[in-house]
Amino acid sequence: MGFGIGSITGAFKSAADWVGDKVEDGAKAVGSAAETVADTAVDVVDHGAKALGAARDFVGDRLEDVDHAKAWVGGKIDGAVDTAEKAVDGFRENLVEFGEEHGGFVGKTIAQGISNNIGVLEGGTLAVYDMGKGVVQLADGAGKLVNPLEWAARGGENLDRLEKTGKAALAIGSLASPIGWAINGEGNANTAKALWNGVTEGYQEAAKDGDWSKFIGRGVVDIGSFFIGAGEANAAIKGARAADAVADGARVLDAAADVGKATRGIDAAADAGRIADGATAARVGTRADKVAEIVKNADAATLDKIKSTSTFVTNGLDNAGAEAFLKSSDGQQMLRAMSAADPGADATKIYGRAMDLLSTGSKAPEVKPFNDALVKIVPQGEGVSAYTPFFATMDDLQAAAKSGQSLADAFGLPIRSEAAVYDIYQIAPKGADVDVFVQTIAPTSELGGAVVREGGALQYLVLNRSEWTDAVKIGSIPN
Amino acid sequence: MDKLALKSAAEKFERELAKIGGDPEAVSLRAATLPLIDAAKAGRIEAPLQWREIPGARLFSEGNLRRYGDLEGAYSAFRVELTGGESDTLRALKASMPSH
């Protein structure tokens, strides 16, 4: 696996420099002008809400007439969006001219920022349109579970579907708050895009047109509905009636408007990567801030140490503890399993690999028969090593995400493996029960103790990857 | 500590690293372990290290260095010597795997 030290540095520098300067000061400066603009834009978006509400009713009344629904939904929303887009684009141009005339702080730059935020909301309208079209284009699976229209039309069926893909739905629901989604547009939009093919075309068109504010806006609405859908999925798990819990189109748009308010003042023309970096760094708290500061101020020698992990120490079992385990029946089973997984490896290699694993756990591992999927996080854009034995359950990953620790802290990662956003990969046993070795991740330290990770999450050691399916990406999660 | 065995293991490990050349992960491994290699060659390591203190393992598990079998073997052998030589477990394992 490659590691992106450059992205780490960029992420943390962005947090301090960009979010601090732009969001806080920018948001305050925009003030009431932005509110006015937002209200206007929301009014425009309401056109889409009405169309969407009608679409929902129509779909609800004609559950079996999918082809008819597709044509009707597309036609209704198409007209509303076309009108809305033209009106808003004109207002955006006028606003920039107004800003130029007044100059100063509330000048062209700010006006352009407001205009871009309108673009966010306008893009939101377009995304609703895409969603309306996409609802009848979705394939079976988790995508349907996060689509409010789909819930409205087929609540009972989705409740059943939820039980089958519940973990995926929960993973989606835990990705972030709506505000987090908004300012983490790029990474989460990628997830939405992957799961929700019905809106892919819209993203591509917005990007092709070069109007990045609209592009981000699409993410806002996708994300808003995504979030509501997953939230309702959780409610359904708790026993609520799916039909009652369905989010209608207006709620989707409300979510988009709220998120738009939260992002007001952000220079939406800024690149999405910086947005994502800032959002993540803001979430990980003081511990990550400390890491960020270290990385930000690192000289070349320190960066080399981070890159090579030369100072990364896992405070797991010591030599005596590891030896004691390896002499036990479970330890002998571990050695046999590792040898069976790689018959060509000699004793020294097998021993070394075993000692490496034991060095990462705070206690000796326990053997468990296992027949469920496991997941692994890797920095976004990087794949899973074919050799890694380190995995976790989705439940444990979610618990770590909610623990108040960053994922890097919970899983004891070295600085070079810390990322703003992680991709989640999943493997599943090919057969029935497979033995895994479960242990608590030990604390780690780096740069002579300047960076300390608490560890504490559970890791599931997969000793024979050939017994498991290939790792498949199933989503993303912020640090 | 068997300083001669340690020195020999360090030299072999260093040779294997040199064979890999420009692989970025091998470069990182070399950077991470060079101080230990130099100390081992110079006979300056007086007491066994803890296995967990020796850097570089993640480059094999989370990276792709395991594809270099000879490098992994030399790295493991070097670490065995750094941690005080063959343990009972390793000796037993070797005995149970006579083909290697």
Coordinates of C-alpha atoms in Angstrom, one line a residue, chain B:
Chain B
M1 CA 24.0 -11.3 22.2
D2 CA 25.9 -13.1 19.5
K3 CA 27.5 -10.1 17.9
L4 CA 29.0 -12.0 15.1
A5 CA 25.7 -13.6 14.1
L6 CA 24.0 -10.2 14.4
K7 CA 26.6 -8.6 12.2
S8 CA 26.3 -11.3 9.6
A9 CA 22.5 -11.0 9.7
A10 CA 22.8 -7.2 9.3
E11 CA 25.1 -7.5 6.4
K12 CA 22.8 -10.0 4.6
F13 CA 19.8 -7.8 5.3
E14 CA 21.6 -4.8 3.9
R15 CA 22.6 -6.8 0.7
E16 CA 19.0 -7.8 0.2
L17 CA 17.9 -4.2 0.6
A18 CA 20.4 -3.1 -2.0
K19 CA 19.1 -5.7 -4.5
I20 CA 15.6 -4.2 -4.3
G21 CA 16.9 -0.8 -5.2
G22 CA 14.4 1.9 -5.9
D23 CA 11.2 0.4 -4.6
P24 CA 9.9 3.2 -2.5
E25 CA 8.9 0.9 0.3
A26 CA 12.3 -0.7 0.4
V27 CA 13.8 2.7 0.5
S28 CA 11.6 3.4 3.5
L29 CA 12.6 0.2 5.1
R30 CA 16.3 0.9 4.7
A31 CA 15.8 4.4 6.1
A32 CA 13.9 3.0 9.1
T33 CA 16.5 0.3 9.9
L34 CA 19.8 1.8 8.8
P35 CA 20.7 2.9 12.3
L36 CA 20.2 -0.6 13.6
I37 CA 22.1 -2.1 10.7
D38 CA 25.0 0.3 11.3
A39 CA 25.0 -0.4 15.0
A40 CA 24.9 -4.2 14.5
K41 CA 27.7 -4.1 12.0
A42 CA 29.8 -2.0 14.4
G43 CA 29.1 -4.3 17.3
R44 CA 27.4 -1.6 19.4
I45 CA 24.3 -3.5 20.3
E46 CA 24.9 -4.9 23.7
A47 CA 21.5 -6.2 24.8
P48 CA 18.5 -7.8 23.1
L49 CA 15.8 -5.5 21.8
Q50 CA 12.1 -6.0 22.0
W51 CA 10.7 -7.2 18.7
R52 CA 8.1 -4.5 18.8
E53 CA 10.8 -1.8 18.9
I54 CA 12.3 -2.7 15.6
P55 CA 10.8 -0.6 12.8
G56 CA 9.6 -1.6 9.4
A57 CA 7.1 -4.4 10.0
R58 CA 4.1 -2.5 8.6
L59 CA 5.9 -2.2 5.3
F60 CA 5.5 -5.9 4.9
S61 CA 2.0 -6.3 6.3
E62 CA 0.3 -3.1 5.0
G63 CA 2.7 -2.6 2.1
N64 CA 3.9 -4.9 -0.5
L65 CA 7.4 -5.8 0.6
R66 CA 6.4 -9.4 1.3
R67 CA 6.7 -10.1 -2.4
Y68 CA 10.4 -9.9 -1.9
G69 CA 10.9 -13.2 -0.2
D70 CA 14.6 -13.0 0.3
L71 CA 14.3 -9.6 1.8
E72 CA 11.6 -10.7 4.2
G73 CA 13.7 -13.7 5.2
A74 CA 16.8 -11.5 5.8
Y75 CA 14.7 -9.0 7.7
S76 CA 13.2 -11.6 10.0
A77 CA 16.6 -13.2 10.6
F78 CA 18.1 -9.8 11.4
R79 CA 15.3 -9.2 13.9
V80 CA 15.8 -12.7 15.5
E81 CA 19.4 -11.8 16.2
L82 CA 18.5 -8.3 17.4
T83 CA 16.2 -9.8 19.9
G84 CA 18.7 -12.2 21.3
G85 CA 18.9 -15.1 18.8
E86 CA 16.7 -18.0 18.2
S87 CA 14.0 -18.6 20.8
D88 CA 12.7 -22.0 21.9
T89 CA 9.6 -21.4 19.7
L90 CA 11.6 -20.7 16.6
R91 CA 13.9 -23.7 17.1
A92 CA 10.8 -25.9 17.5
L93 CA 9.2 -24.4 14.5
K94 CA 12.3 -25.0 12.4
A95 CA 12.4 -28.6 13.6
S96 CA 8.8 -29.0 12.5
M97 CA 9.5 -27.6 9.1
P98 CA 12.6 -29.6 8.1
S99 CA 12.2 -28.8 4.4
H100 CA 13.3 -25.2 5.1

